[in-house]
Coordinates of C-alpha atoms and ligand atoms in Angstrom, one line a residue:
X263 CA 0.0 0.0 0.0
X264 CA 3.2 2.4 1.2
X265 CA 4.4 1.9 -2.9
X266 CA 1.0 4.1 -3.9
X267 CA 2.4 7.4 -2.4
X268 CA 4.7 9.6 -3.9
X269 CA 8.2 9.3 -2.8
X270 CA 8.9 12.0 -0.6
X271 CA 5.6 11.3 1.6
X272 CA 7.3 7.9 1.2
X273 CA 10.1 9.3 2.9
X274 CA 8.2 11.0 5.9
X275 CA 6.5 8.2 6.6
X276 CA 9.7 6.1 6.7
X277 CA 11.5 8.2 8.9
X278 CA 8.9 8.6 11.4
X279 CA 8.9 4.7 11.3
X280 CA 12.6 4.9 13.0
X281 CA 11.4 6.7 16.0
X282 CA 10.8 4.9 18.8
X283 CA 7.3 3.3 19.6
X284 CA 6.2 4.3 16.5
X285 CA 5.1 1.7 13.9
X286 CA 4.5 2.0 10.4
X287 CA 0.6 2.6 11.1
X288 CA 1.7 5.1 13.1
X289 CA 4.2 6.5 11.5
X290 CA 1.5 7.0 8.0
X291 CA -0.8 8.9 10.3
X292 CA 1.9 11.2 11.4
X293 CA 2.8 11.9 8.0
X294 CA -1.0 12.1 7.0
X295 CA -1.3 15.1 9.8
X296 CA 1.5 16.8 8.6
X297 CA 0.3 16.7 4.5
X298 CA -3.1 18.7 6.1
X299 CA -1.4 20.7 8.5
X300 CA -0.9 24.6 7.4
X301 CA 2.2 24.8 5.9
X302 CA 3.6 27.5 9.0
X303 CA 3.1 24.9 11.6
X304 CA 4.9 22.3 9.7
X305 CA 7.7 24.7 9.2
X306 CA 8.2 25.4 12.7
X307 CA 8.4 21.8 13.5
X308 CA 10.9 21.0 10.7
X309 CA 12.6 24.3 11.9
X310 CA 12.8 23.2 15.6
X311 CA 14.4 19.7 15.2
X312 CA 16.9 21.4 13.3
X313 CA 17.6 23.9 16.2
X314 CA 17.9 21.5 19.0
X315 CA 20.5 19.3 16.3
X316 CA 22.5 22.6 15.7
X317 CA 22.5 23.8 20.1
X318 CA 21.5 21.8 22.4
X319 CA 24.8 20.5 23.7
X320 CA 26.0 19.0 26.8
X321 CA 27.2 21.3 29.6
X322 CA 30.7 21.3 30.4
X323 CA 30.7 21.6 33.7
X324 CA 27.9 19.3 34.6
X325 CA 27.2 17.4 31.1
X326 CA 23.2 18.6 31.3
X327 CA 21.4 19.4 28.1
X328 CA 22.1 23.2 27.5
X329 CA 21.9 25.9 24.7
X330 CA 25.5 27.7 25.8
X331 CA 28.7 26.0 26.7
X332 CA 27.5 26.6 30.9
X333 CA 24.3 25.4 31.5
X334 CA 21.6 27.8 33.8
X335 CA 22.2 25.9 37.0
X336 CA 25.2 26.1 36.5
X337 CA 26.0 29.9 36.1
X338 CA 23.4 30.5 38.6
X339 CA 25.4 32.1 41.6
X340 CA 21.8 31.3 43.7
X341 CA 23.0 28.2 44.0
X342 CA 25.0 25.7 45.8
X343 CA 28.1 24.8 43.9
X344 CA 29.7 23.0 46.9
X345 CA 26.5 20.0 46.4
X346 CA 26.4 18.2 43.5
X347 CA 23.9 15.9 43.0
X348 CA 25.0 12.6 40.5
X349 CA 22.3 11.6 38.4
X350 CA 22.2 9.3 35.5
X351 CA 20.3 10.8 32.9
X352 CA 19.2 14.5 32.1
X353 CA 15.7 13.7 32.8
X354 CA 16.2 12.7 35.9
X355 CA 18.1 15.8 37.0
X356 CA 14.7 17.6 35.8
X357 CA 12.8 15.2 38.2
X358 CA 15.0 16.9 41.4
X359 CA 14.5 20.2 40.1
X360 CA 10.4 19.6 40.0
X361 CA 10.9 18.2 43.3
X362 CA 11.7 21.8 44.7
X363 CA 13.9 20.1 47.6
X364 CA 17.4 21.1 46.2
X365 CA 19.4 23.8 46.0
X366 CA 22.4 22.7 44.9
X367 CA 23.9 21.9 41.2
X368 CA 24.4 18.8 39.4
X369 CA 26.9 15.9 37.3
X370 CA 24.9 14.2 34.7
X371 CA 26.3 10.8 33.9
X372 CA 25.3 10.2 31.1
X373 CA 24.3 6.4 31.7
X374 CA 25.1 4.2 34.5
X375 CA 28.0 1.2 35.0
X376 CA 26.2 -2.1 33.3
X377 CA 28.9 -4.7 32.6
X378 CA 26.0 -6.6 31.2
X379 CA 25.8 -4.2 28.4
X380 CA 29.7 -3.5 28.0
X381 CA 29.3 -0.5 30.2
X382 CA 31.9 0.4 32.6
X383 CA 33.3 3.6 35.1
X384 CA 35.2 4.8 32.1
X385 CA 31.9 4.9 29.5
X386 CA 30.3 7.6 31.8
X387 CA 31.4 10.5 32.9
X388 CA 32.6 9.4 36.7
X389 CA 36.3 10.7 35.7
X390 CA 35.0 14.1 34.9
X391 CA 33.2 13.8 38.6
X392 CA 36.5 13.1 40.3
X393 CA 37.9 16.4 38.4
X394 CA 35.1 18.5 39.9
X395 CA 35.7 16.9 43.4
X396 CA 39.7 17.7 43.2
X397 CA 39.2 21.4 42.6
X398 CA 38.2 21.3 46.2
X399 CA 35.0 23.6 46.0
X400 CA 32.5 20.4 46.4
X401 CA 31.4 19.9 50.3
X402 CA 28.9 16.8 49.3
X403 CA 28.3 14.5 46.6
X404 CA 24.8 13.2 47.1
X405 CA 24.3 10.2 44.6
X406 CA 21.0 10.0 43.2
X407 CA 21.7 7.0 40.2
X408 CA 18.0 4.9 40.5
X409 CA 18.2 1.8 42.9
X410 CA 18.3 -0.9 40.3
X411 CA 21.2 -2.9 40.8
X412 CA 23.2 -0.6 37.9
X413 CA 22.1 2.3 39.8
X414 CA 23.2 0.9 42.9
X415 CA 26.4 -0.6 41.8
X416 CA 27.3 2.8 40.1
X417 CA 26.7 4.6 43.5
X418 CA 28.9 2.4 45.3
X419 CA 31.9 2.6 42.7
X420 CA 31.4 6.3 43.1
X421 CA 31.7 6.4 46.9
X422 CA 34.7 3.9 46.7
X423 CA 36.2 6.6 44.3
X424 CA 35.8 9.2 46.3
X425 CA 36.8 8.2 49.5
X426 CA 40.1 9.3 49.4
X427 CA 38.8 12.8 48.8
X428 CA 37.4 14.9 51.9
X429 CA 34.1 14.7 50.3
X430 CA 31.4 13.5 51.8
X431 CA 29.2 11.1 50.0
X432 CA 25.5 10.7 50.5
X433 CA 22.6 8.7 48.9
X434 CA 19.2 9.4 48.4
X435 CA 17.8 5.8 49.3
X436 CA 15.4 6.7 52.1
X437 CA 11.6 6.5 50.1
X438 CA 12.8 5.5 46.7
X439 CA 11.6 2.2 46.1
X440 CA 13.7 -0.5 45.1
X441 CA 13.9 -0.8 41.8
X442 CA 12.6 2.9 41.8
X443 CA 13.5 5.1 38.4
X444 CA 13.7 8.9 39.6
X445 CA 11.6 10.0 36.6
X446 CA 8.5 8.1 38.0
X447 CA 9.2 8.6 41.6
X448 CA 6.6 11.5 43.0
X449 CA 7.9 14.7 43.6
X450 CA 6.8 14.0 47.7
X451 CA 8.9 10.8 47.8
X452 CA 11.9 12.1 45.9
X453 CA 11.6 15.2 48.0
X454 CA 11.7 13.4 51.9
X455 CA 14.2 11.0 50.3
X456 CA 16.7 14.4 49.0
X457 CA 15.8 15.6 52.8
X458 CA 17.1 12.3 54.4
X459 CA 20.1 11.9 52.5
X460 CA 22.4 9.2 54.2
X461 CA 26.4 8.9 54.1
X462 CA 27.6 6.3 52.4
Ligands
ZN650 ZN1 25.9 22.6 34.0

């Protein structure tokens, strides 16, 4: 049925296809939207996945998604650059920040240790964590990886890094259920557990 459509609605439909969760059924529909949409709207999308390709770029202080080379917690003098809270993945930073419970700024992983998957201290960014630590200016390190056994081995490693350092070295445990994700953990719970931080 696909071969009846002109090429480039071909196209459209086939890259849609490679997104994920989206099936070819899907993936027609999409493309059937855009065809009807007004021709402004469809422009702004095209126009807006090429601006996120062309700035969005990792921070390189903290490795969070950001438009400049420092992200906005980052260069935000309001806050706490002597806590840094370890997460794995940008979206889970944004879970802490809608929590309201912290004040302090962040190190993005970028993944988490899985030696299932090939994945070790050296594939995420735990070396560029021990920098920031050796300057001196962090007071805490409160690891917030998810408590699945990567998340967990991860925050271990970490604190066995660090303990040469005079850091101290906390986890958020307390209220995050095992096997807990921070992106589906309520804002409540992942607030009392940021609250009852415990050294590790
Ligand atoms: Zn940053």
């Amino acid at each position: 049925m696909m071969s009846y459509y002109p090429l480039s609605l071909r196209n459209l439909v086939r890259n849609f296809s490679k997104l994920p969760g989206i099936g070819e059924k899907t993936a027609e529909r999409l493309a059937m939207h855009i065809l009807r949409m007004p021709r402004r709207d469809a422009e702004l999308l095209a126009q807006s996945i090429k601006e996120v390709k062309e700035r969005i770029k990792l921070c390189s202080v903290c490795f969070a998604l950001s438009d400049h080379e420092v992200c906005q917690i980052c260069s935000n003098e309001a806050r706490d650059g002597s806590l840094v809270c370890v997460v794995e993945q940008p979206a889970d930073m944004v879970a802490v920040e809608k929590s309201g419970s912290y004040n302090g700024v962040y190190h993005i992983l970028q993944g988490v240790m899985s030696p299932m998957d090939g994945i070790g201290p050296n594939d995420i960014r735990i070396k560029e964590l021990e920098d920031r630590v050796k300057t001196g200016r962090v007071k805490e390190i409160v690891i917030a990886t998810s408590t699945m056994v990567e998340g967990e081995a991860t925050a271990s490693y970490i604190a066995e890094r660090l303990s040469s350092f005079s850091v101290k070295v906390t986890r958020i445990a307390t209220g995050v259920p095992m096997g807990g994700d921070l992106k589906y953990v309520d804002q409540l719970t992942l607030r009392k557990a940021m609250e009852t931080r415990n050294a590790i």
